[in-house]
Amino acid sequence: MPSFSPITVPDLLAWQFAYSIDDGHSAGTIVRATVTQSTEPATADAQAAAVLKCAIAVIDDQNEVKTDGAGDEMNSVYVTTKTLQTDAGEAINVADHAADLVASCIVEVANRLAVHNSIAAMAIPSG
């Protein structure tokens, strides 16, 4: 499983976090995780729930979104959600769940970038 470390980049907004991927084919890649939260109201069929969304962008050390080999911005290379439900009246520690969500997103992105880099390397003719 790829490891990653938090880093400081300028102009991060609330609930944005920057990390450097430490090892593997994606080592040195900087990613920015943006976490947002919404609430789904209770219905006759389901309890109220908090929904966390994590979007990952590939950035440079100045918090600028990078582009891939095709020239497309890498501002949303992976997006996932996590729904949090509890029994009525119980508090949810959103920060704990957000940290777990961000960690799983970064690992998934590191793995996907490694595959992407391997495919790109095979497509480049040598000599």
JSON list of C-alpha atoms in Angstrom, two decimals:
[
{"chain": "A", "resi": 1, "resn": "MET", "atom": "CA", "xyz": [0.00, 0.00, 0.00]},
{"chain": "A", "resi": 2, "resn": "PRO", "atom": "CA", "xyz": [1.47, 3.38, -0.96]},
{"chain": "A", "resi": 3, "resn": "SER", "atom": "CA", "xyz": [2.45, 5.73, 1.83]},
{"chain": "A", "resi": 4, "resn": "PHE", "atom": "CA", "xyz": [1.95, 9.48, 1.83]},
{"chain": "A", "resi": 5, "resn": "SER", "atom": "CA", "xyz": [2.84, 12.47, 3.96]},
{"chain": "A", "resi": 6, "resn": "PRO", "atom": "CA", "xyz": [1.03, 15.75, 4.63]},
{"chain": "A", "resi": 7, "resn": "ILE", "atom": "CA", "xyz": [2.72, 18.80, 3.12]},
{"chain": "A", "resi": 8, "resn": "THR", "atom": "CA", "xyz": [2.14, 22.52, 3.19]},
{"chain": "A", "resi": 9, "resn": "VAL", "atom": "CA", "xyz": [1.12, 24.32, 0.00]},
{"chain": "A", "resi": 10, "resn": "PRO", "atom": "CA", "xyz": [-0.24, 27.86, -0.31]},
{"chain": "A", "resi": 11, "resn": "ASP", "atom": "CA", "xyz": [-3.89, 28.83, -0.50]},
{"chain": "A", "resi": 12, "resn": "LEU", "atom": "CA", "xyz": [-5.57, 25.68, 0.79]},
{"chain": "A", "resi": 13, "resn": "LEU", "atom": "CA", "xyz": [-9.22, 26.24, 1.66]},
{"chain": "A", "resi": 14, "resn": "ALA", "atom": "CA", "xyz": [-11.05, 24.85, 4.67]},
{"chain": "A", "resi": 15, "resn": "TRP", "atom": "CA", "xyz": [-11.27, 21.06, 4.42]},
{"chain": "A", "resi": 16, "resn": "GLN", "atom": "CA", "xyz": [-8.54, 20.89, 1.79]},
{"chain": "A", "resi": 17, "resn": "PHE", "atom": "CA", "xyz": [-5.44, 18.85, 2.53]},
{"chain": "A", "resi": 18, "resn": "ALA", "atom": "CA", "xyz": [-2.23, 18.36, 0.53]},
{"chain": "A", "resi": 19, "resn": "TYR", "atom": "CA", "xyz": [-0.12, 15.21, 0.56]},
{"chain": "A", "resi": 20, "resn": "SER", "atom": "CA", "xyz": [2.98, 13.93, -1.18]},
{"chain": "A", "resi": 21, "resn": "ILE", "atom": "CA", "xyz": [2.97, 10.28, -2.27]},
{"chain": "A", "resi": 22, "resn": "ASP", "atom": "CA", "xyz": [6.13, 8.81, -0.76]},
{"chain": "A", "resi": 23, "resn": "ASP", "atom": "CA", "xyz": [6.78, 5.61, -2.67]},
{"chain": "A", "resi": 24, "resn": "GLY", "atom": "CA", "xyz": [5.99, 3.47, -5.67]},
{"chain": "A", "resi": 25, "resn": "HIS", "atom": "CA", "xyz": [5.54, 4.65, -9.26]},
{"chain": "A", "resi": 26, "resn": "SER", "atom": "CA", "xyz": [3.72, 7.77, -8.03]},
{"chain": "A", "resi": 27, "resn": "ALA", "atom": "CA", "xyz": [6.44, 8.85, -5.58]},
{"chain": "A", "resi": 28, "resn": "GLY", "atom": "CA", "xyz": [6.79, 12.61, -5.48]},
{"chain": "A", "resi": 29, "resn": "THR", "atom": "CA", "xyz": [3.30, 13.26, -6.83]},
{"chain": "A", "resi": 30, "resn": "ILE", "atom": "CA", "xyz": [1.43, 15.90, -4.84]},
{"chain": "A", "resi": 31, "resn": "VAL", "atom": "CA", "xyz": [-2.31, 15.53, -4.41]},
{"chain": "A", "resi": 32, "resn": "ARG", "atom": "CA", "xyz": [-4.94, 17.80, -2.90]},
{"chain": "A", "resi": 33, "resn": "ALA", "atom": "CA", "xyz": [-7.96, 16.27, -1.19]},
{"chain": "A", "resi": 34, "resn": "THR", "atom": "CA", "xyz": [-11.08, 18.40, -0.90]},
{"chain": "A", "resi": 35, "resn": "VAL", "atom": "CA", "xyz": [-13.74, 17.15, 1.50]},
{"chain": "A", "resi": 36, "resn": "THR", "atom": "CA", "xyz": [-17.30, 18.45, 1.41]},
{"chain": "A", "resi": 37, "resn": "GLN", "atom": "CA", "xyz": [-20.29, 17.46, 3.49]},
{"chain": "A", "resi": 38, "resn": "SER", "atom": "CA", "xyz": [-23.99, 17.46, 2.82]},
{"chain": "A", "resi": 39, "resn": "THR", "atom": "CA", "xyz": [-26.96, 16.16, 4.74]},
{"chain": "A", "resi": 40, "resn": "GLU", "atom": "CA", "xyz": [-29.63, 13.83, 3.48]},
{"chain": "A", "resi": 41, "resn": "PRO", "atom": "CA", "xyz": [-32.90, 14.32, 5.38]},
{"chain": "A", "resi": 42, "resn": "ALA", "atom": "CA", "xyz": [-34.76, 11.46, 7.00]},
{"chain": "A", "resi": 43, "resn": "THR", "atom": "CA", "xyz": [-37.51, 9.86, 4.96]},
{"chain": "A", "resi": 44, "resn": "ALA", "atom": "CA", "xyz": [-40.08, 7.19, 5.69]},
{"chain": "A", "resi": 45, "resn": "ASP", "atom": "CA", "xyz": [-37.58, 4.62, 4.40]},
{"chain": "A", "resi": 46, "resn": "ALA", "atom": "CA", "xyz": [-34.25, 5.90, 5.74]},
{"chain": "A", "resi": 47, "resn": "GLN", "atom": "CA", "xyz": [-32.63, 7.74, 8.63]},
{"chain": "A", "resi": 48, "resn": "ALA", "atom": "CA", "xyz": [-31.03, 11.14, 8.18]},
{"chain": "A", "resi": 49, "resn": "ALA", "atom": "CA", "xyz": [-27.43, 10.85, 7.04]},
{"chain": "A", "resi": 50, "resn": "ALA", "atom": "CA", "xyz": [-24.32, 12.93, 6.56]},
{"chain": "A", "resi": 51, "resn": "VAL", "atom": "CA", "xyz": [-22.65, 12.41, 3.19]},
{"chain": "A", "resi": 52, "resn": "LEU", "atom": "CA", "xyz": [-18.94, 13.12, 2.85]},
{"chain": "A", "resi": 53, "resn": "LYS", "atom": "CA", "xyz": [-17.43, 13.61, -0.59]},
{"chain": "A", "resi": 54, "resn": "CYS", "atom": "CA", "xyz": [-13.71, 13.52, -1.30]},
{"chain": "A", "resi": 55, "resn": "ALA", "atom": "CA", "xyz": [-12.29, 14.82, -4.58]},
{"chain": "A", "resi": 56, "resn": "ILE", "atom": "CA", "xyz": [-8.60, 14.42, -5.41]},
{"chain": "A", "resi": 57, "resn": "ALA", "atom": "CA", "xyz": [-6.61, 16.77, -7.66]},
{"chain": "A", "resi": 58, "resn": "VAL", "atom": "CA", "xyz": [-2.99, 16.39, -8.74]},
{"chain": "A", "resi": 59, "resn": "ILE", "atom": "CA", "xyz": [-1.18, 19.66, -7.99]},
{"chain": "A", "resi": 60, "resn": "ASP", "atom": "CA", "xyz": [2.28, 21.17, -7.85]},
{"chain": "A", "resi": 61, "resn": "ASP", "atom": "CA", "xyz": [3.96, 22.59, -4.75]},
{"chain": "A", "resi": 62, "resn": "GLN", "atom": "CA", "xyz": [2.22, 25.94, -5.36]},
{"chain": "A", "resi": 63, "resn": "ASN", "atom": "CA", "xyz": [-1.29, 24.39, -5.31]},
{"chain": "A", "resi": 64, "resn": "GLU", "atom": "CA", "xyz": [-1.71, 24.71, -9.08]},
{"chain": "A", "resi": 65, "resn": "VAL", "atom": "CA", "xyz": [-3.58, 21.88, -10.80]},
{"chain": "A", "resi": 66, "resn": "LYS", "atom": "CA", "xyz": [-1.33, 19.88, -13.14]},
{"chain": "A", "resi": 67, "resn": "THR", "atom": "CA", "xyz": [-2.24, 18.57, -16.58]},
{"chain": "A", "resi": 68, "resn": "ASP", "atom": "CA", "xyz": [-1.85, 15.05, -17.87]},
{"chain": "A", "resi": 69, "resn": "GLY", "atom": "CA", "xyz": [-0.08, 13.97, -21.06]},
{"chain": "A", "resi": 70, "resn": "ALA", "atom": "CA", "xyz": [-3.19, 14.76, -23.12]},
{"chain": "A", "resi": 71, "resn": "GLY", "atom": "CA", "xyz": [-3.33, 18.30, -21.76]},
{"chain": "A", "resi": 72, "resn": "ASP", "atom": "CA", "xyz": [-6.37, 17.73, -19.51]},
{"chain": "A", "resi": 73, "resn": "GLU", "atom": "CA", "xyz": [-6.43, 19.28, -16.06]},
{"chain": "A", "resi": 74, "resn": "MET", "atom": "CA", "xyz": [-6.11, 16.72, -13.29]},
{"chain": "A", "resi": 75, "resn": "ASN", "atom": "CA", "xyz": [-8.52, 18.54, -10.98]},
{"chain": "A", "resi": 76, "resn": "SER", "atom": "CA", "xyz": [-10.78, 15.59, -10.28]},
{"chain": "A", "resi": 77, "resn": "VAL", "atom": "CA", "xyz": [-8.81, 12.39, -10.80]},
{"chain": "A", "resi": 78, "resn": "TYR", "atom": "CA", "xyz": [-10.81, 10.50, -8.19]},
{"chain": "A", "resi": 79, "resn": "VAL", "atom": "CA", "xyz": [-14.07, 11.26, -6.41]},
{"chain": "A", "resi": 80, "resn": "THR", "atom": "CA", "xyz": [-15.84, 9.11, -3.85]},
{"chain": "A", "resi": 81, "resn": "THR", "atom": "CA", "xyz": [-18.47, 9.49, -1.17]},
{"chain": "A", "resi": 82, "resn": "LYS", "atom": "CA", "xyz": [-19.15, 7.99, 2.22]},
{"chain": "A", "resi": 83, "resn": "THR", "atom": "CA", "xyz": [-22.56, 7.99, 3.86]},
{"chain": "A", "resi": 84, "resn": "LEU", "atom": "CA", "xyz": [-22.67, 8.24, 7.66]},
{"chain": "A", "resi": 85, "resn": "GLN", "atom": "CA", "xyz": [-25.76, 7.10, 9.50]},
{"chain": "A", "resi": 86, "resn": "THR", "atom": "CA", "xyz": [-26.37, 6.57, 13.20]},
{"chain": "A", "resi": 87, "resn": "ASP", "atom": "CA", "xyz": [-29.19, 5.61, 15.45]},
{"chain": "A", "resi": 88, "resn": "ALA", "atom": "CA", "xyz": [-31.43, 8.54, 16.28]},
{"chain": "A", "resi": 89, "resn": "GLY", "atom": "CA", "xyz": [-29.76, 11.14, 18.46]},
{"chain": "A", "resi": 90, "resn": "GLU", "atom": "CA", "xyz": [-26.18, 9.84, 18.24]},
{"chain": "A", "resi": 91, "resn": "ALA", "atom": "CA", "xyz": [-23.46, 12.30, 17.27]},
{"chain": "A", "resi": 92, "resn": "ILE", "atom": "CA", "xyz": [-21.19, 11.56, 14.32]},
{"chain": "A", "resi": 93, "resn": "ASN", "atom": "CA", "xyz": [-17.52, 12.49, 14.49]},
{"chain": "A", "resi": 94, "resn": "VAL", "atom": "CA", "xyz": [-17.20, 13.73, 10.93]},
{"chain": "A", "resi": 95, "resn": "ALA", "atom": "CA", "xyz": [-13.49, 14.55, 11.26]},
{"chain": "A", "resi": 96, "resn": "ASP", "atom": "CA", "xyz": [-12.57, 10.92, 12.00]},
{"chain": "A", "resi": 97, "resn": "HIS", "atom": "CA", "xyz": [-14.57, 9.68, 9.03]},
{"chain": "A", "resi": 98, "resn": "ALA", "atom": "CA", "xyz": [-13.14, 12.41, 6.78]},
{"chain": "A", "resi": 99, "resn": "ALA", "atom": "CA", "xyz": [-9.58, 11.38, 7.67]},
{"chain": "A", "resi": 100, "resn": "ASP", "atom": "CA", "xyz": [-10.31, 7.74, 6.79]},
{"chain": "A", "resi": 101, "resn": "LEU", "atom": "CA", "xyz": [-12.00, 8.78, 3.55]},
{"chain": "A", "resi": 102, "resn": "VAL", "atom": "CA", "xyz": [-9.07, 10.99, 2.51]},
{"chain": "A", "resi": 103, "resn": "ALA", "atom": "CA", "xyz": [-6.56, 8.23, 3.28]},
{"chain": "A", "resi": 104, "resn": "SER", "atom": "CA", "xyz": [-8.42, 5.65, 1.20]},
{"chain": "A", "resi": 105, "resn": "CYS", "atom": "CA", "xyz": [-8.79, 8.16, -1.66]},
{"chain": "A", "resi": 106, "resn": "ILE", "atom": "CA", "xyz": [-5.07, 8.93, -1.74]},
{"chain": "A", "resi": 107, "resn": "VAL", "atom": "CA", "xyz": [-4.14, 5.24, -1.77]},
{"chain": "A", "resi": 108, "resn": "GLU", "atom": "CA", "xyz": [-6.58, 4.65, -4.65]},
{"chain": "A", "resi": 109, "resn": "VAL", "atom": "CA", "xyz": [-5.18, 7.62, -6.60]},
{"chain": "A", "resi": 110, "resn": "ALA", "atom": "CA", "xyz": [-1.58, 6.48, -6.06]},
{"chain": "A", "resi": 111, "resn": "ASN", "atom": "CA", "xyz": [-2.48, 3.05, -7.41]},
{"chain": "A", "resi": 112, "resn": "ARG", "atom": "CA", "xyz": [-4.35, 4.50, -10.40]},
{"chain": "A", "resi": 113, "resn": "LEU", "atom": "CA", "xyz": [-1.54, 6.94, -11.24]},
{"chain": "A", "resi": 114, "resn": "ALA", "atom": "CA", "xyz": [0.97, 4.09, -11.13]},
{"chain": "A", "resi": 115, "resn": "VAL", "atom": "CA", "xyz": [-1.10, 2.12, -13.65]},
{"chain": "A", "resi": 116, "resn": "HIS", "atom": "CA", "xyz": [-1.58, 5.24, -15.80]},
{"chain": "A", "resi": 117, "resn": "ASN", "atom": "CA", "xyz": [2.18, 5.93, -15.79]},
{"chain": "A", "resi": 118, "resn": "SER", "atom": "CA", "xyz": [2.94, 2.33, -16.71]},
{"chain": "A", "resi": 119, "resn": "ILE", "atom": "CA", "xyz": [0.55, 2.46, -19.67]},
{"chain": "A", "resi": 120, "resn": "ALA", "atom": "CA", "xyz": [1.94, 5.81, -20.80]},
{"chain": "A", "resi": 121, "resn": "ALA", "atom": "CA", "xyz": [5.50, 4.46, -20.63]},
{"chain": "A", "resi": 122, "resn": "MET", "atom": "CA", "xyz": [4.54, 1.52, -22.87]},
{"chain": "A", "resi": 123, "resn": "ALA", "atom": "CA", "xyz": [3.02, 3.89, -25.43]},
{"chain": "A", "resi": 124, "resn": "ILE", "atom": "CA", "xyz": [6.18, 5.96, -25.87]},
{"chain": "A", "resi": 125, "resn": "PRO", "atom": "CA", "xyz": [8.39, 4.50, -28.59]},
{"chain": "A", "resi": 126, "resn": "SER", "atom": "CA", "xyz": [12.05, 4.26, -27.75]},
{"chain": "A", "resi": 127, "resn": "GLY", "atom": "CA", "xyz": [14.86, 5.53, -29.91]}
]
